Amino acid sequence: MLHPMNADHGPAGQTWIWRHFRLELPADWEMLQFSRDMEKGRCAFADRDRFRLEFDWRKVPGAPDFERMMGDYRARLESSSGAAVSARSAGAWHGLQVRRPHGSSSRFGAYFAENGCLVELVFLWPGEPEDPLERSILDGFAAEPETKAGGRRWRAFGLDCVAPASMKLAQCVAQPALAGLEFAGSRAPDRWSFRRLGLVPHWMKTSVGEWLDAQTAGRVQEHQRSSSDKAGHRMEKVEGHFIPRGLLQRRGRYEAAAWICPRDGRLYHAERIRPRGDDTNAEPPDGYIACCPGVRWPP
Amino acid sequence: MKAPAQATNSPAGGWSAMLRARMIHNAAVRSQPAAQHGELRIEVPTRRPGWLVPPLSWVVRPPAFRTLTLDALGVEVWTLCDGQRTVEAVIDSFAEKNRLTFHEARVSVTAYLKSLLQQGALAVAADKNP
């Protein structure tokens, strides 16, 4: 069984966990581009003015020959742009720094054997490179291991959640005042979804419980609603039998919870649909998402 | 190592020039509170299209104003566009009031400003001494 997570937030800056990698970044850097592809993808982070960091990953069969890679890349850079290129390294990271009159960049690569991934971090410096910041981000970057109970943690766009490691990230929504991550298992209708919604006073004209009922959209039978209090959070929950629309669709067990976090004023929504007879991960769905550091979910 | 990717190819200055711009109301716009609480109705004068000449203009009479109704969030943005605040300051105020991150507010506010600019309700304020 998966164990509910504990919310831990980095003391300085902000922790992002994406594709089973953890990044510790300055608090004002936000992810503006993302990829859900586990094999090969890219995320890009920006401060308020411009892109600052690119995080690329690619599954590879083994550790690459970094010396040769760096040598080839350096030669290409020097011949094409004539920029000042210098070699850099930090722990397992091999890199190059390119200085240009209108901004510099540093590129670092490392192989993470536990994930079988080649990771590249590209820093974009509007002026002179900031070596201490670069070093701190490289030192803070790490593979995020599977939890003891077989869960995978994701932390992005204000969402901090854990889903079973066997599930794939099926959908990610990142819009103003709406963030959502949806995970799908191999056996229909196995699906976990976590959402975080903002601007609540502007659109929510009902109670949280009524809103939660409306989310079931007639797909749930023997619908039971309950409420409870957890560390100052009023939790509304719904359980029932999931009856999908359409022919030959598999039925399942539906559980959902919603609450407004008094700390950030956002509405959190956790929804889980499990195949019938699946009794693993029996904790309620709200046990797999944390909304604020003050809240420790049930032990 | 691979070639520079998309983010690296974005404009070198990012979007800072846009953030430093200042928005001001079109002086010809008339505004009044709408029937619904918190909303604002603004009337933007329309320009007569070039093809509208007599005798067609004797028959076709386009409205002199285009009416826009701003919801409560729109009114917040509209009020902040005073020609003094930069777009960045508008975004910061909007983000703080509505508990959004900077980029959440940036995306919403700039999309809204763009639509108000296109409809002629706002203009970009220019410095007298650039």
Short mmCIF file of N, CA and C in Angstrom, two decimals, chain A residues 149-251:
data_model
loop_
_atom_site.label_atom_id
_atom_site.label_comp_id
_atom_site.label_asym_id
_atom_site.label_seq_id
_atom_site.Cartn_x
_atom_site.Cartn_y
_atom_site.Cartn_z
N ALA A 149 6.58 2.46 -0.39
CA ALA A 149 5.31 1.80 -0.68
C ALA A 149 5.01 1.73 -2.18
N GLY A 150 5.98 2.08 -2.98
CA GLY A 150 5.78 1.95 -4.44
C GLY A 150 5.07 3.13 -5.07
N GLY A 151 5.28 4.30 -4.52
CA GLY A 151 4.66 5.50 -5.11
C GLY A 151 5.69 6.38 -5.78
N ARG A 152 5.22 7.25 -6.62
CA ARG A 152 6.07 8.23 -7.28
C ARG A 152 5.54 9.61 -6.96
N ARG A 153 6.43 10.47 -6.52
CA ARG A 153 6.01 11.80 -6.15
C ARG A 153 6.20 12.77 -7.32
N TRP A 154 5.24 13.65 -7.48
CA TRP A 154 5.31 14.72 -8.49
C TRP A 154 5.05 16.03 -7.78
N ARG A 155 5.81 17.01 -8.12
CA ARG A 155 5.59 18.31 -7.49
C ARG A 155 5.81 19.42 -8.52
N ALA A 156 4.73 20.02 -8.93
CA ALA A 156 4.81 21.07 -9.95
C ALA A 156 3.52 21.87 -9.94
N PHE A 157 3.62 23.13 -10.32
CA PHE A 157 2.45 24.03 -10.45
C PHE A 157 1.64 24.09 -9.15
N GLY A 158 2.32 24.00 -8.03
CA GLY A 158 1.63 24.06 -6.75
C GLY A 158 1.03 22.75 -6.31
N LEU A 159 1.08 21.74 -7.15
CA LEU A 159 0.58 20.42 -6.78
C LEU A 159 1.72 19.60 -6.19
N ASP A 160 1.43 18.85 -5.18
CA ASP A 160 2.43 17.98 -4.56
C ASP A 160 1.73 16.67 -4.27
N CYS A 161 1.95 15.68 -5.11
CA CYS A 161 1.13 14.47 -5.00
C CYS A 161 1.96 13.21 -5.22
N VAL A 162 1.37 12.09 -4.83
CA VAL A 162 2.01 10.79 -5.01
C VAL A 162 1.03 9.88 -5.75
N ALA A 163 1.52 9.21 -6.77
CA ALA A 163 0.69 8.24 -7.50
C ALA A 163 1.45 6.93 -7.57
N PRO A 164 0.75 5.82 -7.73
CA PRO A 164 1.47 4.54 -7.81
C PRO A 164 2.49 4.55 -8.94
N ALA A 165 3.64 3.94 -8.68
CA ALA A 165 4.72 3.96 -9.67
C ALA A 165 4.32 3.27 -10.96
N SER A 166 3.36 2.37 -10.87
CA SER A 166 2.95 1.64 -12.08
C SER A 166 2.12 2.51 -13.02
N MET A 167 1.65 3.64 -12.54
CA MET A 167 0.78 4.48 -13.37
C MET A 167 1.59 5.48 -14.18
N LYS A 168 1.03 5.84 -15.33
CA LYS A 168 1.71 6.81 -16.19
C LYS A 168 1.02 8.16 -16.09
N LEU A 169 1.82 9.19 -16.24
CA LEU A 169 1.23 10.54 -16.28
C LEU A 169 0.50 10.68 -17.62
N ALA A 170 -0.82 10.69 -17.54
CA ALA A 170 -1.61 10.68 -18.76
C ALA A 170 -1.94 12.08 -19.24
N GLN A 171 -2.05 13.00 -18.29
CA GLN A 171 -2.43 14.35 -18.69
C GLN A 171 -1.86 15.36 -17.69
N CYS A 172 -1.48 16.49 -18.20
CA CYS A 172 -1.05 17.59 -17.33
C CYS A 172 -1.66 18.87 -17.86
N VAL A 173 -2.31 19.60 -17.00
CA VAL A 173 -2.90 20.88 -17.38
C VAL A 173 -2.23 21.95 -16.53
N ALA A 174 -1.71 22.97 -17.18
CA ALA A 174 -1.13 24.10 -16.44
C ALA A 174 -1.61 25.38 -17.08
N GLN A 175 -2.64 25.94 -16.49
CA GLN A 175 -3.21 27.19 -16.98
C GLN A 175 -3.30 28.14 -15.80
N PRO A 176 -3.54 29.43 -16.07
CA PRO A 176 -3.69 30.33 -14.92
C PRO A 176 -4.82 29.83 -14.02
N ALA A 177 -4.52 29.69 -12.75
CA ALA A 177 -5.49 29.26 -11.74
C ALA A 177 -6.05 27.87 -11.97
N LEU A 178 -5.39 27.06 -12.76
CA LEU A 178 -5.82 25.66 -12.92
C LEU A 178 -4.61 24.80 -13.22
N ALA A 179 -4.30 23.90 -12.29
CA ALA A 179 -3.22 22.93 -12.52
C ALA A 179 -3.80 21.55 -12.28
N GLY A 180 -3.43 20.62 -13.10
CA GLY A 180 -3.96 19.27 -12.93
C GLY A 180 -2.99 18.22 -13.42
N LEU A 181 -2.90 17.13 -12.68
CA LEU A 181 -2.11 15.97 -13.10
C LEU A 181 -3.02 14.76 -13.05
N GLU A 182 -2.99 13.98 -14.12
CA GLU A 182 -3.84 12.79 -14.16
C GLU A 182 -2.97 11.58 -14.50
N PHE A 183 -3.14 10.54 -13.71
CA PHE A 183 -2.34 9.33 -13.89
C PHE A 183 -3.27 8.18 -14.27
N ALA A 184 -2.81 7.34 -15.20
CA ALA A 184 -3.65 6.23 -15.65
C ALA A 184 -2.90 4.93 -15.47
N GLY A 185 -3.62 3.92 -14.99
CA GLY A 185 -3.04 2.59 -14.85
C GLY A 185 -3.31 1.78 -16.10
N SER A 186 -2.74 0.58 -16.13
CA SER A 186 -2.90 -0.23 -17.34
C SER A 186 -4.27 -0.90 -17.39
N ARG A 187 -4.92 -1.03 -16.23
CA ARG A 187 -6.19 -1.75 -16.18
C ARG A 187 -7.34 -0.76 -16.02
N ALA A 188 -8.12 -0.56 -17.07
CA ALA A 188 -9.24 0.41 -17.00
C ALA A 188 -10.21 -0.02 -15.91
N PRO A 189 -10.84 0.92 -15.24
CA PRO A 189 -10.74 2.36 -15.39
C PRO A 189 -9.80 3.00 -14.37
N ASP A 190 -8.65 2.39 -14.13
CA ASP A 190 -7.72 2.84 -13.09
C ASP A 190 -7.19 4.25 -13.42
N ARG A 191 -7.58 5.23 -12.61
CA ARG A 191 -7.20 6.62 -12.92
C ARG A 191 -7.17 7.44 -11.64
N TRP A 192 -6.10 8.18 -11.45
CA TRP A 192 -5.98 9.10 -10.31
C TRP A 192 -5.82 10.50 -10.88
N SER A 193 -6.52 11.43 -10.30
CA SER A 193 -6.35 12.79 -10.79
C SER A 193 -6.29 13.78 -9.64
N PHE A 194 -5.42 14.75 -9.79
CA PHE A 194 -5.22 15.78 -8.77
C PHE A 194 -5.34 17.15 -9.44
N ARG A 195 -6.11 18.01 -8.84
CA ARG A 195 -6.27 19.35 -9.42
C ARG A 195 -6.14 20.42 -8.34
N ARG A 196 -5.72 21.59 -8.78
CA ARG A 196 -5.59 22.75 -7.88
C ARG A 196 -6.15 23.94 -8.63
N LEU A 197 -7.17 24.56 -8.08
CA LEU A 197 -7.85 25.64 -8.78
C LEU A 197 -7.79 26.93 -7.97
N GLY A 198 -7.57 28.01 -8.67
CA GLY A 198 -7.46 29.31 -8.01
C GLY A 198 -8.64 30.21 -8.33
N LEU A 199 -8.55 31.47 -7.90
CA LEU A 199 -9.60 32.47 -8.10
C LEU A 199 -10.96 31.97 -7.61
N VAL A 200 -10.93 31.17 -6.56
CA VAL A 200 -12.14 30.47 -6.12
C VAL A 200 -13.33 31.40 -5.84
N PRO A 201 -13.12 32.52 -5.13
CA PRO A 201 -14.29 33.36 -4.84
C PRO A 201 -14.97 33.90 -6.11
N HIS A 202 -14.23 33.94 -7.22
CA HIS A 202 -14.79 34.51 -8.44
C HIS A 202 -15.68 33.54 -9.20
N TRP A 203 -15.51 32.25 -9.01
CA TRP A 203 -16.32 31.33 -9.80
C TRP A 203 -17.13 30.35 -8.97
N MET A 204 -16.74 30.12 -7.73
CA MET A 204 -17.48 29.11 -6.96
C MET A 204 -18.68 29.77 -6.29
N LYS A 205 -19.85 29.41 -6.78
CA LYS A 205 -21.07 30.02 -6.25
C LYS A 205 -21.84 29.04 -5.36
N THR A 206 -21.27 27.85 -5.14
CA THR A 206 -21.94 26.84 -4.30
C THR A 206 -20.97 26.46 -3.17
N SER A 207 -21.38 25.49 -2.37
CA SER A 207 -20.45 24.99 -1.35
C SER A 207 -19.48 24.02 -2.01
N VAL A 208 -18.37 23.72 -1.31
CA VAL A 208 -17.38 22.78 -1.86
C VAL A 208 -18.03 21.41 -2.06
N GLY A 209 -18.89 21.01 -1.13
CA GLY A 209 -19.57 19.71 -1.25
C GLY A 209 -20.43 19.64 -2.50
N GLU A 210 -21.17 20.70 -2.76
CA GLU A 210 -22.02 20.71 -3.95
C GLU A 210 -21.18 20.71 -5.22
N TRP A 211 -20.08 21.44 -5.17
CA TRP A 211 -19.17 21.46 -6.33
C TRP A 211 -18.62 20.06 -6.58
N LEU A 212 -18.27 19.37 -5.48
CA LEU A 212 -17.71 18.02 -5.61
C LEU A 212 -18.74 17.07 -6.21
N ASP A 213 -19.98 17.21 -5.77
CA ASP A 213 -21.07 16.40 -6.34
C ASP A 213 -21.17 16.63 -7.85
N ALA A 214 -21.05 17.89 -8.24
CA ALA A 214 -21.21 18.23 -9.66
C ALA A 214 -20.09 17.61 -10.50
N GLN A 215 -18.92 17.37 -9.89
CA GLN A 215 -17.81 16.79 -10.65
C GLN A 215 -18.06 15.34 -11.06
N THR A 216 -18.95 14.68 -10.33
CA THR A 216 -19.22 13.27 -10.67
C THR A 216 -20.04 13.18 -11.96
N ALA A 217 -20.72 14.25 -12.31
CA ALA A 217 -21.43 14.38 -13.59
C ALA A 217 -22.26 13.15 -13.94
N GLY A 218 -22.97 12.63 -12.96
CA GLY A 218 -23.86 11.50 -13.23
C GLY A 218 -23.15 10.19 -13.48
N ARG A 219 -21.83 10.13 -13.23
CA ARG A 219 -21.09 8.88 -13.49
C ARG A 219 -21.02 7.98 -12.25
N VAL A 220 -21.58 8.48 -11.14
CA VAL A 220 -21.41 7.72 -9.88
C VAL A 220 -22.77 7.33 -9.31
N GLN A 221 -22.90 6.07 -9.01
CA GLN A 221 -24.13 5.57 -8.38
C GLN A 221 -23.84 5.19 -6.93
N GLU A 222 -24.91 5.11 -6.16
CA GLU A 222 -24.81 4.84 -4.71
C GLU A 222 -23.83 5.82 -4.07
N HIS A 223 -24.01 7.03 -4.48
CA HIS A 223 -23.16 8.15 -4.17
C HIS A 223 -23.31 8.52 -2.67
N GLN A 224 -22.21 8.56 -1.93
CA GLN A 224 -22.27 8.92 -0.51
C GLN A 224 -21.33 10.08 -0.26
N ARG A 225 -21.87 11.10 0.40
CA ARG A 225 -21.03 12.27 0.66
C ARG A 225 -20.78 12.40 2.16
N SER A 226 -19.57 12.79 2.52
CA SER A 226 -19.25 13.00 3.94
C SER A 226 -18.31 14.19 4.07
N SER A 227 -18.18 14.68 5.29
CA SER A 227 -17.29 15.81 5.56
C SER A 227 -16.45 15.50 6.79
N SER A 228 -15.27 16.06 6.83
CA SER A 228 -14.44 15.91 8.04
C SER A 228 -13.49 17.09 8.12
N ASP A 229 -12.87 17.26 9.26
CA ASP A 229 -11.90 18.34 9.44
C ASP A 229 -10.51 17.75 9.59
N LYS A 230 -9.55 18.36 8.91
CA LYS A 230 -8.16 17.92 9.02
C LYS A 230 -7.28 19.15 9.11
N ALA A 231 -6.68 19.34 10.24
CA ALA A 231 -5.74 20.45 10.43
C ALA A 231 -6.28 21.77 9.89
N GLY A 232 -7.50 22.09 10.23
CA GLY A 232 -8.08 23.36 9.80
C GLY A 232 -8.61 23.35 8.38
N HIS A 233 -8.61 22.20 7.75
CA HIS A 233 -9.13 22.09 6.38
C HIS A 233 -10.46 21.31 6.44
N ARG A 234 -11.48 21.89 5.87
CA ARG A 234 -12.78 21.22 5.82
C ARG A 234 -12.82 20.34 4.57
N MET A 235 -12.73 19.04 4.77
CA MET A 235 -12.66 18.12 3.63
C MET A 235 -14.05 17.60 3.29
N GLU A 236 -14.40 17.64 2.03
CA GLU A 236 -15.65 17.06 1.53
C GLU A 236 -15.26 15.83 0.71
N LYS A 237 -15.99 14.74 0.92
CA LYS A 237 -15.63 13.51 0.22
C LYS A 237 -16.86 12.88 -0.42
N VAL A 238 -16.61 12.17 -1.49
CA VAL A 238 -17.68 11.45 -2.18
C VAL A 238 -17.16 10.06 -2.51
N GLU A 239 -18.01 9.07 -2.30
CA GLU A 239 -17.67 7.69 -2.68
C GLU A 239 -18.84 7.09 -3.42
N GLY A 240 -18.58 6.12 -4.24
CA GLY A 240 -19.68 5.45 -4.93
C GLY A 240 -19.17 4.51 -6.00
N HIS A 241 -20.12 4.00 -6.79
CA HIS A 241 -19.75 3.09 -7.89
C HIS A 241 -19.61 3.91 -9.16
N PHE A 242 -18.49 3.73 -9.83
CA PHE A 242 -18.24 4.47 -11.07
C PHE A 242 -18.90 3.75 -12.23
N ILE A 243 -19.82 4.44 -12.88
CA ILE A 243 -20.54 3.86 -14.02
C ILE A 243 -20.21 4.73 -15.24
N PRO A 244 -19.27 4.31 -16.06
CA PRO A 244 -18.88 5.16 -17.19
C PRO A 244 -19.96 5.20 -18.26
N ARG A 245 -19.89 6.27 -19.07
CA ARG A 245 -20.82 6.36 -20.18
C ARG A 245 -20.30 5.50 -21.33
N GLY A 246 -21.18 4.99 -22.12
CA GLY A 246 -20.77 4.21 -23.30
C GLY A 246 -20.84 2.72 -23.05
N LEU A 247 -20.85 2.00 -24.14
CA LEU A 247 -20.95 0.54 -24.06
C LEU A 247 -19.59 -0.07 -23.74
N LEU A 248 -19.63 -1.21 -23.11
CA LEU A 248 -18.44 -2.03 -22.85
C LEU A 248 -17.34 -1.27 -22.08
N GLN A 249 -17.77 -0.29 -21.31
CA GLN A 249 -16.80 0.43 -20.49
C GLN A 249 -16.76 -0.23 -19.11
N ARG A 250 -15.58 -0.38 -18.56
CA ARG A 250 -15.47 -1.06 -17.28
C ARG A 250 -15.88 -0.17 -16.12
N ARG A 251 -16.60 -0.77 -15.19
CA ARG A 251 -17.03 -0.03 -14.01
C ARG A 251 -15.96 -0.10 -12.94
#
